[in-house]
PDB file of C-alpha atoms in Angstrom:
ATOM      1  CA  UNK A   2     -12.053  -5.564 -36.355  1.00  0.00           C
ATOM      2  CA  UNK A   3     -14.876  -6.256 -34.749  1.00  0.00           C
ATOM      3  CA  UNK A   4     -16.056  -4.103 -32.025  1.00  0.00           C
ATOM      4  CA  UNK A   5     -19.734  -4.007 -29.479  1.00  0.00           C
ATOM      5  CA  UNK A   6     -21.276  -1.814 -31.651  1.00  0.00           C
ATOM      6  CA  UNK A   7     -22.950   0.137 -29.501  1.00  0.00           C
ATOM      7  CA  UNK A   8     -20.038   0.896 -27.233  1.00  0.00           C
ATOM      8  CA  UNK A   9     -17.150   0.383 -29.639  1.00  0.00           C
ATOM      9  CA  UNK A  10     -15.102  -2.664 -27.262  1.00  0.00           C
ATOM     10  CA  UNK A  11     -12.648  -4.124 -28.991  1.00  0.00           C
ATOM     11  CA  UNK A  12     -13.972  -7.947 -28.527  1.00  0.00           C
ATOM     12  CA  UNK A  13     -11.702  -9.506 -31.154  1.00  0.00           C
ATOM     13  CA  UNK A  14      -8.756  -8.120 -29.273  1.00  0.00           C
ATOM     14  CA  UNK A  15     -10.323  -8.746 -25.796  1.00  0.00           C
ATOM     15  CA  UNK A  16     -11.121 -12.283 -26.737  1.00  0.00           C
ATOM     16  CA  UNK A  17      -7.086 -12.810 -27.649  1.00  0.00           C
ATOM     17  CA  UNK A  18      -6.524 -11.154 -23.995  1.00  0.00           C
ATOM     18  CA  UNK A  19      -8.681 -13.381 -22.248  1.00  0.00           C
ATOM     19  CA  UNK A  20      -7.330 -16.542 -24.129  1.00  0.00           C
ATOM     20  CA  UNK A  21      -3.872 -16.014 -23.398  1.00  0.00           C
ATOM     21  CA  UNK A  22      -4.568 -14.515 -19.833  1.00  0.00           C
ATOM     22  CA  UNK A  23      -6.593 -18.096 -19.003  1.00  0.00           C
ATOM     23  CA  UNK A  24      -3.710 -20.004 -20.414  1.00  0.00           C
ATOM     24  CA  UNK A  25      -1.269 -18.533 -18.308  1.00  0.00           C
ATOM     25  CA  UNK A  26      -3.673 -18.978 -15.019  1.00  0.00           C
ATOM     26  CA  UNK A  27      -4.731 -22.347 -15.684  1.00  0.00           C
ATOM     27  CA  UNK A  28      -1.332 -23.590 -16.699  1.00  0.00           C
ATOM     28  CA  UNK A  29      -0.609 -26.180 -19.774  1.00  0.00           C
ATOM     29  CA  UNK A  30      -3.487 -28.878 -18.049  1.00  0.00           C
ATOM     30  CA  UNK A  31      -6.231 -26.128 -17.587  1.00  0.00           C
ATOM     31  CA  UNK A  32      -6.658 -26.619 -13.940  1.00  0.00           C
ATOM     32  CA  UNK A  33      -7.639 -24.502 -10.792  1.00  0.00           C
ATOM     33  CA  UNK A  34      -6.480 -27.368  -8.311  1.00  0.00           C
ATOM     34  CA  UNK A  35      -8.078 -24.993  -5.961  1.00  0.00           C
ATOM     35  CA  UNK A  36     -11.321 -24.646  -7.029  1.00  0.00           C
ATOM     36  CA  UNK A  37     -11.716 -28.013  -8.465  1.00  0.00           C
ATOM     37  CA  UNK A  38     -10.737 -29.617  -4.981  1.00  0.00           C
ATOM     38  CA  UNK A  39     -13.071 -27.435  -2.732  1.00  0.00           C
ATOM     39  CA  UNK A  40     -15.855 -26.377  -4.792  1.00  0.00           C
ATOM     40  CA  UNK A  41     -18.549 -29.097  -6.094  1.00  0.00           C
ATOM     41  CA  UNK A  42     -19.255 -28.918  -9.666  1.00  0.00           C
ATOM     42  CA  UNK A  43     -22.941 -28.539  -9.209  1.00  0.00           C
ATOM     43  CA  UNK A  44     -22.739 -25.568  -6.658  1.00  0.00           C
ATOM     44  CA  UNK A  45     -24.662 -22.405  -7.658  1.00  0.00           C
ATOM     45  CA  UNK A  46     -23.508 -19.276  -6.484  1.00  0.00           C
ATOM     46  CA  UNK A  47     -24.203 -15.286  -7.076  1.00  0.00           C
ATOM     47  CA  UNK A  48     -21.467 -13.091  -6.653  1.00  0.00           C
ATOM     48  CA  UNK A  49     -20.713  -9.191  -7.071  1.00  0.00           C
ATOM     49  CA  UNK A  50     -17.594  -7.537  -8.957  1.00  0.00           C
ATOM     50  CA  UNK A  51     -17.054  -4.504  -6.216  1.00  0.00           C
ATOM     51  CA  UNK A  52     -14.668  -1.393  -6.477  1.00  0.00           C
ATOM     52  CA  UNK A  53     -12.536  -1.441  -3.534  1.00  0.00           C
ATOM     53  CA  UNK A  54     -11.640   2.462  -4.275  1.00  0.00           C
ATOM     54  CA  UNK A  55     -12.844   5.485  -6.129  1.00  0.00           C
ATOM     55  CA  UNK A  56     -12.473   5.583  -9.793  1.00  0.00           C
ATOM     56  CA  UNK A  57     -14.100   5.291 -13.737  1.00  0.00           C
ATOM     57  CA  UNK A  58     -14.510   1.356 -14.506  1.00  0.00           C
ATOM     58  CA  UNK A  59     -13.728   0.131 -18.256  1.00  0.00           C
ATOM     59  CA  UNK A  60     -13.774  -3.250 -19.266  1.00  0.00           C
ATOM     60  CA  UNK A  61     -17.401  -4.570 -18.391  1.00  0.00           C
ATOM     61  CA  UNK A  62     -17.833  -6.204 -21.476  1.00  0.00           C
ATOM     62  CA  UNK A  63     -14.650  -8.758 -20.979  1.00  0.00           C
ATOM     63  CA  UNK A  64     -16.606 -10.136 -17.882  1.00  0.00           C
ATOM     64  CA  UNK A  65     -19.313 -12.291 -20.073  1.00  0.00           C
ATOM     65  CA  UNK A  66     -16.434 -12.967 -22.447  1.00  0.00           C
ATOM     66  CA  UNK A  67     -14.141 -14.744 -19.090  1.00  0.00           C
ATOM     67  CA  UNK A  68     -16.507 -16.345 -18.058  1.00  0.00           C
ATOM     68  CA  UNK A  69     -17.730 -17.796 -21.711  1.00  0.00           C
ATOM     69  CA  UNK A  70     -14.593 -18.824 -22.436  1.00  0.00           C
ATOM     70  CA  UNK A  71     -13.844 -20.424 -18.697  1.00  0.00           C
ATOM     71  CA  UNK A  72     -17.597 -22.260 -18.798  1.00  0.00           C
ATOM     72  CA  UNK A  73     -16.443 -23.992 -22.079  1.00  0.00           C
ATOM     73  CA  UNK A  74     -13.047 -25.260 -20.018  1.00  0.00           C
ATOM     74  CA  UNK A  75     -15.043 -26.890 -17.369  1.00  0.00           C
ATOM     75  CA  UNK A  76     -18.196 -28.185 -19.738  1.00  0.00           C
ATOM     76  CA  UNK A  77     -20.707 -26.155 -17.439  1.00  0.00           C
ATOM     77  CA  UNK A  78     -22.908 -23.465 -18.612  1.00  0.00           C
ATOM     78  CA  UNK A  79     -22.200 -19.573 -18.455  1.00  0.00           C
ATOM     79  CA  UNK A  80     -23.181 -17.350 -16.169  1.00  0.00           C
ATOM     80  CA  UNK A  81     -25.623 -14.457 -16.135  1.00  0.00           C
ATOM     81  CA  UNK A  82     -23.946 -11.159 -16.154  1.00  0.00           C
ATOM     82  CA  UNK A  83     -26.282  -8.269 -14.455  1.00  0.00           C
ATOM     83  CA  UNK A  84     -24.480  -5.303 -15.175  1.00  0.00           C
ATOM     84  CA  UNK A  85     -25.485  -2.405 -12.483  1.00  0.00           C
ATOM     85  CA  UNK A  86     -22.584   0.019 -13.415  1.00  0.00           C
ATOM     86  CA  UNK A  87     -21.335   0.181 -17.049  1.00  0.00           C
ATOM     87  CA  UNK A  88     -18.353   1.533 -18.374  1.00  0.00           C
ATOM     88  CA  UNK A  89     -17.576   5.272 -18.336  1.00  0.00           C
ATOM     89  CA  UNK A  90     -18.866   5.497 -14.975  1.00  0.00           C
ATOM     90  CA  UNK A  91     -17.464   6.884 -11.976  1.00  0.00           C
ATOM     91  CA  UNK A  92     -17.305   4.916  -8.933  1.00  0.00           C
ATOM     92  CA  UNK A  93     -16.880   5.392  -4.925  1.00  0.00           C
ATOM     93  CA  UNK A  94     -15.227   2.576  -3.088  1.00  0.00           C
ATOM     94  CA  UNK A  95     -18.498  -0.200  -2.500  1.00  0.00           C
ATOM     95  CA  UNK A  96     -20.066   0.524  -5.781  1.00  0.00           C
ATOM     96  CA  UNK A  97     -21.031  -3.194  -7.207  1.00  0.00           C
ATOM     97  CA  UNK A  98     -20.153  -2.886 -10.767  1.00  0.00           C
ATOM     98  CA  UNK A  99     -21.996  -6.717 -11.476  1.00  0.00           C
ATOM     99  CA  UNK A 100     -23.277  -9.547 -10.578  1.00  0.00           C
ATOM    100  CA  UNK A 101     -22.592 -12.679 -11.319  1.00  0.00           C
ATOM    101  CA  UNK A 102     -24.569 -16.055 -10.499  1.00  0.00           C
ATOM    102  CA  UNK A 103     -24.228 -19.145 -12.186  1.00  0.00           C
ATOM    103  CA  UNK A 104     -21.790 -22.543 -11.490  1.00  0.00           C
ATOM    104  CA  UNK A 105     -19.595 -21.439  -8.442  1.00  0.00           C
ATOM    105  CA  UNK A 106     -16.423 -23.426 -10.173  1.00  0.00           C
ATOM    106  CA  UNK A 107     -16.566 -21.508 -13.562  1.00  0.00           C
ATOM    107  CA  UNK A 108     -17.186 -17.781 -11.181  1.00  0.00           C
ATOM    108  CA  UNK A 109     -14.167 -18.236  -9.336  1.00  0.00           C
ATOM    109  CA  UNK A 110     -11.860 -19.632 -12.152  1.00  0.00           C
ATOM    110  CA  UNK A 111     -12.347 -16.629 -13.989  1.00  0.00           C
ATOM    111  CA  UNK A 112     -12.112 -14.378 -11.325  1.00  0.00           C
ATOM    112  CA  UNK A 113      -8.533 -13.270 -11.430  1.00  0.00           C
ATOM    113  CA  UNK A 114      -8.786 -12.942 -15.220  1.00  0.00           C
ATOM    114  CA  UNK A 115     -11.751 -10.952 -15.144  1.00  0.00           C
ATOM    115  CA  UNK A 116      -9.982  -8.326 -12.154  1.00  0.00           C
ATOM    116  CA  UNK A 117      -7.247  -7.955 -13.871  1.00  0.00           C
ATOM    117  CA  UNK A 118      -8.737  -6.837 -16.754  1.00  0.00           C
ATOM    118  CA  UNK A 119     -10.981  -4.813 -14.993  1.00  0.00           C
ATOM    119  CA  UNK A 120      -8.329  -3.198 -12.961  1.00  0.00           C
ATOM    120  CA  UNK A 121      -5.742  -2.548 -15.366  1.00  0.00           C
ATOM    121  CA  UNK A 122      -8.538  -0.836 -17.773  1.00  0.00           C
ATOM    122  CA  UNK A 123     -10.745   1.441 -14.932  1.00  0.00           C
ATOM    123  CA  UNK A 124      -7.256   2.647 -13.739  1.00  0.00           C
ATOM    124  CA  UNK A 125      -6.428   3.908 -17.446  1.00  0.00           C
ATOM    125  CA  UNK A 126      -9.651   5.349 -17.482  1.00  0.00           C
ATOM    126  CA  UNK A 127      -9.725   6.687 -13.987  1.00  0.00           C
ATOM    127  CA  UNK A 128      -6.426   8.701 -14.639  1.00  0.00           C
ATOM    128  CA  UNK A 129      -7.313   9.548 -18.067  1.00  0.00           C
ATOM    129  CA  UNK A 130     -10.546  10.911 -16.396  1.00  0.00           C
ATOM    130  CA  UNK A 131      -8.418  13.452 -14.518  1.00  0.00           C
ATOM    131  CA  UNK A 132      -6.726  14.506 -17.314  1.00  0.00           C
ATOM    132  CA  UNK A 133     -10.428  15.458 -19.191  1.00  0.00           C
ATOM    133  CA  UNK A 134     -11.317  17.147 -15.879  1.00  0.00           C
ATOM    134  CA  UNK A 135      -8.337  19.527 -15.795  1.00  0.00           C
ATOM    135  CA  UNK A 136      -8.997  20.333 -19.355  1.00  0.00           C
ATOM    136  CA  UNK A 137     -12.758  21.107 -18.632  1.00  0.00           C
ATOM    137  CA  UNK A 138     -14.082  25.030 -19.774  1.00  0.00           C
ATOM    138  CA  UNK A 139     -11.492  24.040 -22.515  1.00  0.00           C
ATOM    139  CA  UNK A 140     -11.182  23.492 -26.254  1.00  0.00           C
ATOM    140  CA  UNK A 141      -8.041  21.061 -25.738  1.00  0.00           C
ATOM    141  CA  UNK A 142      -8.375  17.391 -25.722  1.00  0.00           C
ATOM    142  CA  UNK A 143      -6.343  15.096 -24.541  1.00  0.00           C
ATOM    143  CA  UNK A 144      -4.971  12.220 -26.501  1.00  0.00           C
ATOM    144  CA  UNK A 145      -3.274   8.923 -25.945  1.00  0.00           C
ATOM    145  CA  UNK A 146      -0.116   7.643 -27.580  1.00  0.00           C
ATOM    146  CA  UNK A 147       1.518   4.179 -28.455  1.00  0.00           C
ATOM    147  CA  UNK A 148       2.857   3.766 -25.395  1.00  0.00           C
ATOM    148  CA  UNK A 149       0.757   0.852 -24.325  1.00  0.00           C
ATOM    149  CA  UNK A 150       1.066  -2.765 -22.764  1.00  0.00           C
ATOM    150  CA  UNK A 151       1.784  -5.281 -25.785  1.00  0.00           C
ATOM    151  CA  UNK A 152      -1.411  -6.985 -27.078  1.00  0.00           C
ATOM    152  CA  UNK A 153      -3.757  -4.360 -25.026  1.00  0.00           C
ATOM    153  CA  UNK A 154      -2.933  -1.287 -26.833  1.00  0.00           C
ATOM    154  CA  UNK A 155      -7.030  -1.792 -28.401  1.00  0.00           C
ATOM    155  CA  UNK A 156      -8.014  -2.303 -25.165  1.00  0.00           C
ATOM    156  CA  UNK A 157      -6.273   0.689 -23.360  1.00  0.00           C
ATOM    157  CA  UNK A 158      -7.364   2.942 -25.784  1.00  0.00           C
ATOM    158  CA  UNK A 159     -10.979   2.019 -25.323  1.00  0.00           C
ATOM    159  CA  UNK A 160     -10.499   3.010 -21.750  1.00  0.00           C
ATOM    160  CA  UNK A 161      -8.828   6.432 -22.683  1.00  0.00           C
ATOM    161  CA  UNK A 162     -12.441   7.155 -24.349  1.00  0.00           C
ATOM    162  CA  UNK A 163     -14.252   5.400 -21.449  1.00  0.00           C
ATOM    163  CA  UNK A 164     -12.103   7.989 -19.027  1.00  0.00           C
ATOM    164  CA  UNK A 165     -13.031  11.468 -21.687  1.00  0.00           C
ATOM    165  CA  UNK A 166     -10.213  11.176 -23.592  1.00  0.00           C
ATOM    166  CA  UNK A 167      -9.874  10.723 -27.444  1.00  0.00           C
ATOM    167  CA  UNK A 168      -7.566   8.505 -29.129  1.00  0.00           C
ATOM    168  CA  UNK A 169      -4.128   9.425 -31.416  1.00  0.00           C
ATOM    169  CA  UNK A 170      -3.304   6.934 -34.187  1.00  0.00           C
ATOM    170  CA  UNK A 171      -3.644   3.499 -33.444  1.00  0.00           C
ATOM    171  CA  UNK A 172      -0.117   1.927 -34.417  1.00  0.00           C
ATOM    172  CA  UNK A 173       2.622   2.848 -37.427  1.00  0.00           C
ATOM    173  CA  UNK A 174      -0.068   2.068 -40.406  1.00  0.00           C
ATOM    174  CA  UNK A 175      -2.914   4.663 -39.834  1.00  0.00           C
ATOM    175  CA  UNK A 176      -0.771   8.147 -39.877  1.00  0.00           C
ATOM    176  CA  UNK A 177       2.510   9.065 -40.338  1.00  0.00           C
ATOM    177  CA  UNK A 178       4.397  10.848 -37.673  1.00  0.00           C
ATOM    178  CA  UNK A 179       7.548  12.153 -38.792  1.00  0.00           C
ATOM    179  CA  UNK A 180       9.362  12.766 -35.402  1.00  0.00           C
ATOM    180  CA  UNK A 181      13.341  13.618 -34.420  1.00  0.00           C
ATOM    181  CA  UNK A 182      14.847  10.669 -36.138  1.00  0.00           C
ATOM    182  CA  UNK A 183      13.132  10.460 -39.587  1.00  0.00           C
ATOM    183  CA  UNK A 184      13.805  14.006 -40.170  1.00  0.00           C
ATOM    184  CA  UNK A 185      17.990  13.175 -39.287  1.00  0.00           C
ATOM    185  CA  UNK A 186      17.741  10.249 -41.627  1.00  0.00           C
ATOM    186  CA  UNK A 187      15.529  12.041 -44.240  1.00  0.00           C
ATOM    187  CA  UNK A 188      18.002  15.627 -43.899  1.00  0.00           C
ATOM    188  CA  UNK A 189      15.268  17.918 -42.825  1.00  0.00           C
ATOM    189  CA  UNK A 190      11.387  18.348 -42.170  1.00  0.00           C
ATOM    190  CA  UNK A 191      10.922  19.120 -45.705  1.00  0.00           C
ATOM    191  CA  UNK A 192      12.925  16.240 -46.930  1.00  0.00           C
ATOM    192  CA  UNK A 193      10.539  14.148 -44.349  1.00  0.00           C
ATOM    193  CA  UNK A 194       7.316  14.997 -45.221  1.00  0.00           C
ATOM    194  CA  UNK A 195       7.725  15.279 -48.688  1.00  0.00           C
ATOM    195  CA  UNK A 196       8.920  11.521 -48.820  1.00  0.00           C
ATOM    196  CA  UNK A 197       6.072  10.490 -46.718  1.00  0.00           C
ATOM    197  CA  UNK A 198       3.698  12.223 -49.064  1.00  0.00           C
ATOM    198  CA  UNK A 199       5.382  11.200 -52.300  1.00  0.00           C
ATOM    199  CA  UNK A 200       5.551   7.031 -50.862  1.00  0.00           C
ATOM    200  CA  UNK A 201       1.811   7.330 -48.982  1.00  0.00           C
ATOM    201  CA  UNK A 202      -0.146  10.539 -50.276  1.00  0.00           C
ATOM    202  CA  UNK A 203      -3.568   9.040 -48.732  1.00  0.00           C
ATOM    203  CA  UNK A 204      -2.193   9.157 -45.534  1.00  0.00           C
ATOM    204  CA  UNK A 205      -2.422  11.903 -42.282  1.00  0.00           C
ATOM    205  CA  UNK A 206       0.720  12.789 -41.673  1.00  0.00           C
ATOM    206  CA  UNK A 207       1.728  14.874 -38.176  1.00  0.00           C
ATOM    207  CA  UNK A 208       5.173  16.499 -37.340  1.00  0.00           C
ATOM    208  CA  UNK A 209       7.196  16.948 -34.119  1.00  0.00           C
ATOM    209  CA  UNK A 210       8.699  20.206 -33.555  1.00  0.00           C
ATOM    210  CA  UNK A 211      10.594  21.715 -31.032  1.00  0.00           C
ATOM    211  CA  UNK A 212      11.346  25.340 -31.664  1.00  0.00           C
ATOM    212  CA  UNK A 213       8.684  27.890 -33.837  1.00  0.00           C
ATOM    213  CA  UNK A 214      11.196  27.939 -37.065  1.00  0.00           C
ATOM    214  CA  UNK A 215      10.617  24.289 -36.878  1.00  0.00           C
ATOM    215  CA  UNK A 216       6.964  24.913 -37.017  1.00  0.00           C
ATOM    216  CA  UNK A 217       6.876  27.000 -39.409  1.00  0.00           C
ATOM    217  CA  UNK A 218       9.325  24.859 -41.660  1.00  0.00           C
ATOM    218  CA  UNK A 219       6.637  22.437 -41.194  1.00  0.00           C
ATOM    219  CA  UNK A 220       3.714  24.030 -42.272  1.00  0.00           C
ATOM    220  CA  UNK A 221       5.475  25.434 -45.325  1.00  0.00           C
ATOM    221  CA  UNK A 222       6.520  21.614 -46.140  1.00  0.00           C
ATOM    222  CA  UNK A 223       3.060  20.838 -46.390  1.00  0.00           C
ATOM    223  CA  UNK A 224       2.126  19.770 -42.227  1.00  0.00           C
ATOM    224  CA  UNK A 225      -1.626  20.122 -41.018  1.00  0.00           C
ATOM    225  CA  UNK A 226      -1.179  18.619 -37.837  1.00  0.00           C
ATOM    226  CA  UNK A 227       1.970  19.852 -35.978  1.00  0.00           C
ATOM    227  CA  UNK A 228       2.998  18.171 -32.172  1.00  0.00           C
ATOM    228  CA  UNK A 229       5.080  21.222 -30.371  1.00  0.00           C
ATOM    229  CA  UNK A 230       7.202  18.839 -28.090  1.00  0.00           C
ATOM    230  CA  UNK A 231       8.799  19.733 -24.569  1.00  0.00           C
ATOM    231  CA  UNK A 232       7.907  23.766 -24.842  1.00  0.00           C
ATOM    232  CA  UNK A 233       7.905  25.591 -22.610  1.00  0.00           C
ATOM    233  CA  UNK A 234       4.047  27.683 -22.068  1.00  0.00           C
ATOM    234  CA  UNK A 235       5.673  30.902 -23.473  1.00  0.00           C
ATOM    235  CA  UNK A 236       7.457  29.080 -26.302  1.00  0.00           C
ATOM    236  CA  UNK A 237       4.184  27.418 -27.403  1.00  0.00           C
ATOM    237  CA  UNK A 238       2.184  29.899 -27.088  1.00  0.00           C
ATOM    238  CA  UNK A 239       4.279  31.776 -29.881  1.00  0.00           C
ATOM    239  CA  UNK A 240       4.312  28.654 -31.765  1.00  0.00           C
ATOM    240  CA  UNK A 241       0.731  28.667 -31.956  1.00  0.00           C
ATOM    241  CA  UNK A 242       0.395  32.320 -32.634  1.00  0.00           C
ATOM    242  CA  UNK A 243       2.822  31.782 -35.395  1.00  0.00           C
ATOM    243  CA  UNK A 244       0.816  28.938 -36.705  1.00  0.00           C
ATOM    244  CA  UNK A 245      -2.657  30.521 -36.361  1.00  0.00           C
ATOM    245  CA  UNK A 246      -1.294  33.330 -38.386  1.00  0.00           C
ATOM    246  CA  UNK A 247       0.315  31.689 -40.925  1.00  0.00           C
ATOM    247  CA  UNK A 248      -3.658  30.968 -43.371  1.00  0.00           C
ATOM    248  CA  UNK A 249      -4.453  27.459 -43.553  1.00  0.00           C
ATOM    249  CA  UNK A 250      -6.412  25.704 -40.614  1.00  0.00           C
ATOM    250  CA  UNK A 251      -3.646  23.994 -39.008  1.00  0.00           C
ATOM    251  CA  UNK A 252      -3.649  20.910 -35.889  1.00  0.00           C
ATOM    252  CA  UNK A 253      -1.690  22.143 -32.772  1.00  0.00           C
ATOM    253  CA  UNK A 254      -0.256  19.317 -30.232  1.00  0.00           C
ATOM    254  CA  UNK A 255       1.521  20.223 -27.341  1.00  0.00           C
ATOM    255  CA  UNK A 256       3.324  17.015 -26.012  1.00  0.00           C
ATOM    256  CA  UNK A 257       6.191  16.115 -23.542  1.00  0.00           C
ATOM    257  CA  UNK A 258       6.648  16.361 -20.362  1.00  0.00           C
ATOM    258  CA  UNK A 259       3.182  17.695 -19.567  1.00  0.00           C
ATOM    259  CA  UNK A 260       1.848  17.656 -15.982  1.00  0.00           C
ATOM    260  CA  UNK A 261      -2.161  17.551 -14.862  1.00  0.00           C
ATOM    261  CA  UNK A 262      -1.251  20.490 -12.594  1.00  0.00           C
ATOM    262  CA  UNK A 263      -0.128  22.313 -15.482  1.00  0.00           C
ATOM    263  CA  UNK A 264      -2.138  21.368 -18.288  1.00  0.00           C
ATOM    264  CA  UNK A 265      -4.671  23.842 -18.067  1.00  0.00           C
ATOM    265  CA  UNK A 266      -1.508  26.666 -18.808  1.00  0.00           C
ATOM    266  CA  UNK A 267      -0.775  24.511 -21.561  1.00  0.00           C
ATOM    267  CA  UNK A 268      -4.651  24.656 -22.790  1.00  0.00           C
ATOM    268  CA  UNK A 269      -4.871  28.169 -22.836  1.00  0.00           C
ATOM    269  CA  UNK A 270      -2.313  28.903 -25.631  1.00  0.00           C
ATOM    270  CA  UNK A 271      -5.038  27.402 -27.844  1.00  0.00           C
ATOM    271  CA  UNK A 272      -3.423  24.188 -28.683  1.00  0.00           C
ATOM    272  CA  UNK A 273      -6.207  21.802 -29.838  1.00  0.00           C
ATOM    273  CA  UNK A 274      -4.625  18.579 -28.050  1.00  0.00           C
ATOM    274  CA  UNK A 275      -2.333  17.672 -25.557  1.00  0.00           C
ATOM    275  CA  UNK A 276      -0.769  13.809 -25.517  1.00  0.00           C
ATOM    276  CA  UNK A 277      -0.195  12.154 -22.686  1.00  0.00           C
ATOM    277  CA  UNK A 278       1.864   8.870 -22.874  1.00  0.00           C
ATOM    278  CA  UNK A 279       1.408   8.144 -19.036  1.00  0.00           C
ATOM    279  CA  UNK A 280      -2.375   7.566 -19.531  1.00  0.00           C
ATOM    280  CA  UNK A 281      -1.773   3.957 -20.734  1.00  0.00           C
ATOM    281  CA  UNK A 282       2.116   3.781 -19.630  1.00  0.00           C
ATOM    282  CA  UNK A 283       1.979   4.827 -15.794  1.00  0.00           C
ATOM    283  CA  UNK A 284      -1.650   4.375 -14.775  1.00  0.00           C
ATOM    284  CA  UNK A 285      -2.410   2.720 -11.651  1.00  0.00           C
ATOM    285  CA  UNK A 286      -4.675   0.081 -11.265  1.00  0.00           C
ATOM    286  CA  UNK A 287      -8.445   0.618  -9.760  1.00  0.00           C
ATOM    287  CA  UNK A 288      -8.297  -2.273  -6.903  1.00  0.00           C
ATOM    288  CA  UNK A 289     -11.602  -4.180  -7.998  1.00  0.00           C
ATOM    289  CA  UNK A 290     -12.395  -7.227  -6.026  1.00  0.00           C
ATOM    290  CA  UNK A 291     -15.209 -10.263  -6.164  1.00  0.00           C
ATOM    291  CA  UNK A 292     -17.103 -11.901  -3.104  1.00  0.00           C
ATOM    292  CA  UNK A 293     -19.731 -14.408  -2.813  1.00  0.00           C
ATOM    293  CA  UNK A 294     -23.042 -13.132  -1.571  1.00  0.00           C
ATOM    294  CA  UNK A 295     -24.604 -16.196  -0.495  1.00  0.00           C
TER     295      UNK A 295
END
């Protein structure tokens, strides 16, 4: 996977997304019929990408990718991009994210694809920032999940990082996660853990549990990353205390049914992580617009 070395922006996935987004927007003949009819081919203008609502910006590197792809389609030079507020920056309404200067046709054809990507990723970053702020002053970090938009996982997980969150596993391939169906199919927590360890000895293993007793069973089987699912604060605290007293270092995550208003109470139990699927599956977009300025 190619990334922007400075920020970790997933360039390969972003290019694929841009290709698909432009294909669905421009149709089989690659046309923006309104722009091509109303804008002279040689017109050059400046435009600003502006936040219409407060939030945390994410996805700025995609601006140049979209402009380059459109410029290639139209046989024009790629407009320049002046970044005013880079990824991870908190924005107020009216803040300029970037200024674009170049062929008006390229800018307007690229407009919606740029804004769709920025608005979506900035929404994820903004939502994540709320959780990170709620956990400030604790040692607990907020994690994302695999509940992502198909084709956008690497980008959405990048946006989580822009908002102050931490990525969990990227997919089914890099971390084994033993959940209820795996335990049921294998016969027990211990059996499932042993089978994963036997088949994939070098892969990290995480085990989901729902009771203190099951947490102890997972620990005794060898698990050192334990996910406590849908526990109350009281039961979670009991489980954390049990695992911390067991002897070996163990990472503990609270998951399921958490709210940003109550997350500090869960963090106070001593968990290392809280995981929140809503960071990616339920984040509203940030309203972002593009305005020609001259």
